[in-house]
Amino acid sequence: MPLAHFRIDEGPHTMDGLRLIARDGNKQVEAFMSRKVMDVWAESVEHLGGRQSLFRDQYNALGRLNLPALQRIVRAKYERGAAFNRQHPFVEVLFSDISESGETLDLSELVREALPPAFHRLS
């Protein structure tokens, strides 16, 4: 049975990244994309050069906006099974999974707060 009923877990949790919950029949499946993976994916689209990490509200908003793409990525990795996903049924989405999928990230609603000068990297 394919994964269905995807949702972003916006409740309190201790994971530093985007947590998705889906269903495989009556079984709950958790998928996770670390903040670092989200940062790299966003940076690959923005081409800003200066790395600014996403905050929880930002990556959750990106998750909601890009849920169909995330569903396809998670579903494809989950369906490959335990032989290709050592943490099966938990799905950790890596940047390589995103690259291989060819999915693009819609950043049209991403709002980046300006960082104070003390937070900018010096070259």
Short mmCIF file of C-alpha atoms in Angstrom, two decimals:
data_model
loop_
_atom_site.label_atom_id
_atom_site.label_comp_id
_atom_site.label_asym_id
_atom_site.label_seq_id
_atom_site.Cartn_x
_atom_site.Cartn_y
_atom_site.Cartn_z
CA MET A 1 0.00 0.00 0.00
CA PRO A 2 1.48 3.40 -0.93
CA LEU A 3 2.09 6.11 1.64
CA ALA A 4 -0.81 8.49 2.09
CA HIS A 5 -2.14 11.25 4.36
CA PHE A 6 1.07 13.26 4.54
CA ARG A 7 1.31 16.14 6.98
CA ILE A 8 4.02 18.38 8.36
CA ASP A 9 4.57 17.87 12.08
CA GLU A 10 4.47 21.44 13.34
CA GLY A 11 4.10 20.45 16.97
CA PRO A 12 6.92 20.53 19.48
CA HIS A 13 9.66 18.02 18.75
CA THR A 14 13.39 17.86 19.31
CA MET A 15 14.45 17.12 15.75
CA ASP A 16 16.34 19.90 13.97
CA GLY A 17 14.58 19.77 10.65
CA LEU A 18 11.36 19.11 8.80
CA ARG A 19 9.38 16.17 10.20
CA LEU A 20 6.65 14.61 8.08
CA ILE A 21 4.11 12.01 9.13
CA ALA A 22 2.39 9.69 6.67
CA ARG A 23 0.33 6.51 6.78
CA ASP A 24 1.00 3.11 5.25
CA GLY A 25 -2.37 1.49 5.83
CA ASN A 26 -2.83 1.64 9.60
CA LYS A 27 0.90 2.12 10.30
CA GLN A 28 2.37 5.58 10.93
CA VAL A 29 5.55 6.36 9.01
CA GLU A 30 7.88 9.20 9.93
CA ALA A 31 10.04 11.04 7.41
CA PHE A 32 12.67 13.59 8.25
CA MET A 33 14.70 16.16 6.34
CA SER A 34 17.40 17.85 8.40
CA ARG A 35 17.69 21.60 8.51
CA LYS A 36 21.10 21.29 6.81
CA VAL A 37 19.52 19.42 3.87
CA MET A 38 16.78 22.08 3.65
CA ASP A 39 19.47 24.80 3.78
CA VAL A 40 21.46 23.22 0.93
CA TRP A 41 18.31 22.70 -1.15
CA ALA A 42 17.20 26.31 -0.63
CA GLU A 43 20.70 27.63 -1.33
CA SER A 44 20.88 25.60 -4.56
CA VAL A 45 17.80 27.52 -5.75
CA GLU A 46 18.64 30.95 -4.33
CA HIS A 47 22.33 31.11 -5.39
CA LEU A 48 22.96 33.80 -2.77
CA GLY A 49 26.49 32.76 -1.94
CA GLY A 50 26.13 33.70 1.73
CA ARG A 51 24.77 30.83 3.76
CA GLN A 52 21.92 31.69 6.10
CA SER A 53 20.30 28.78 7.88
CA LEU A 54 16.55 28.34 7.86
CA PHE A 55 14.58 28.56 11.08
CA ARG A 56 11.78 26.17 12.07
CA ASP A 57 8.97 28.46 10.88
CA GLN A 58 10.74 28.87 7.55
CA TYR A 59 11.38 25.19 6.84
CA ASN A 60 7.88 24.23 7.99
CA ALA A 61 6.44 26.87 5.63
CA LEU A 62 8.62 25.54 2.80
CA GLY A 63 7.43 22.04 3.66
CA ARG A 64 3.78 23.08 3.40
CA LEU A 65 4.39 24.93 0.13
CA ASN A 66 6.33 22.01 -1.37
CA LEU A 67 4.37 19.12 0.15
CA PRO A 68 3.55 17.44 -3.19
CA ALA A 69 7.26 17.32 -4.15
CA LEU A 70 8.22 16.10 -0.68
CA GLN A 71 5.55 13.40 -0.88
CA ARG A 72 7.00 12.11 -4.15
CA ILE A 73 10.55 12.07 -2.74
CA VAL A 74 9.55 10.32 0.50
CA ARG A 75 7.23 7.89 -1.27
CA ALA A 76 9.96 6.89 -3.76
CA LYS A 77 12.52 6.26 -1.01
CA TYR A 78 10.01 4.42 1.18
CA GLU A 79 8.88 2.16 -1.67
CA ARG A 80 12.47 1.08 -2.35
CA GLY A 81 12.20 -0.81 0.94
CA ALA A 82 14.61 -1.82 3.66
CA ALA A 83 17.33 -2.92 1.22
CA PHE A 84 17.81 0.72 0.12
CA ASN A 85 16.72 2.45 3.32
CA ARG A 86 18.44 0.98 6.35
CA GLN A 87 16.12 2.82 8.76
CA HIS A 88 12.95 1.56 7.05
CA PRO A 89 10.12 2.38 7.78
CA PHE A 90 11.65 5.67 9.02
CA VAL A 91 12.66 7.72 5.96
CA GLU A 92 15.54 10.17 6.19
CA VAL A 93 15.59 12.40 3.14
CA LEU A 94 19.12 13.23 2.05
CA PHE A 95 20.18 15.87 -0.46
CA SER A 96 21.15 13.03 -2.81
CA ASP A 97 17.51 11.83 -2.71
CA ILE A 98 16.38 15.31 -3.73
CA SER A 99 18.98 15.57 -6.50
CA GLU A 100 18.09 12.15 -7.89
CA SER A 101 14.38 13.01 -7.83
CA GLY A 102 14.79 16.10 -10.00
CA GLU A 103 12.23 17.91 -7.84
CA THR A 104 12.49 21.66 -7.57
CA LEU A 105 11.87 23.71 -4.46
CA ASP A 106 9.38 26.55 -4.63
CA LEU A 107 10.87 29.41 -2.61
CA SER A 108 8.29 31.99 -3.70
CA GLU A 109 6.98 32.48 -0.16
CA LEU A 110 10.30 32.24 1.70
CA VAL A 111 10.90 35.34 3.79
CA ARG A 112 14.45 35.80 4.97
CA GLU A 113 14.94 38.11 7.90
CA ALA A 114 17.92 40.41 7.60
CA LEU A 115 20.65 39.33 9.99
CA PRO A 116 22.38 41.87 12.20
CA PRO A 117 25.89 42.73 10.92
CA ALA A 118 27.49 40.68 13.71
CA PHE A 119 26.01 37.50 12.21
CA HIS A 120 27.39 37.95 8.69
CA ARG A 121 30.40 35.86 7.83
CA LEU A 122 33.63 37.63 7.11
CA SER A 123 35.50 36.44 4.05
#
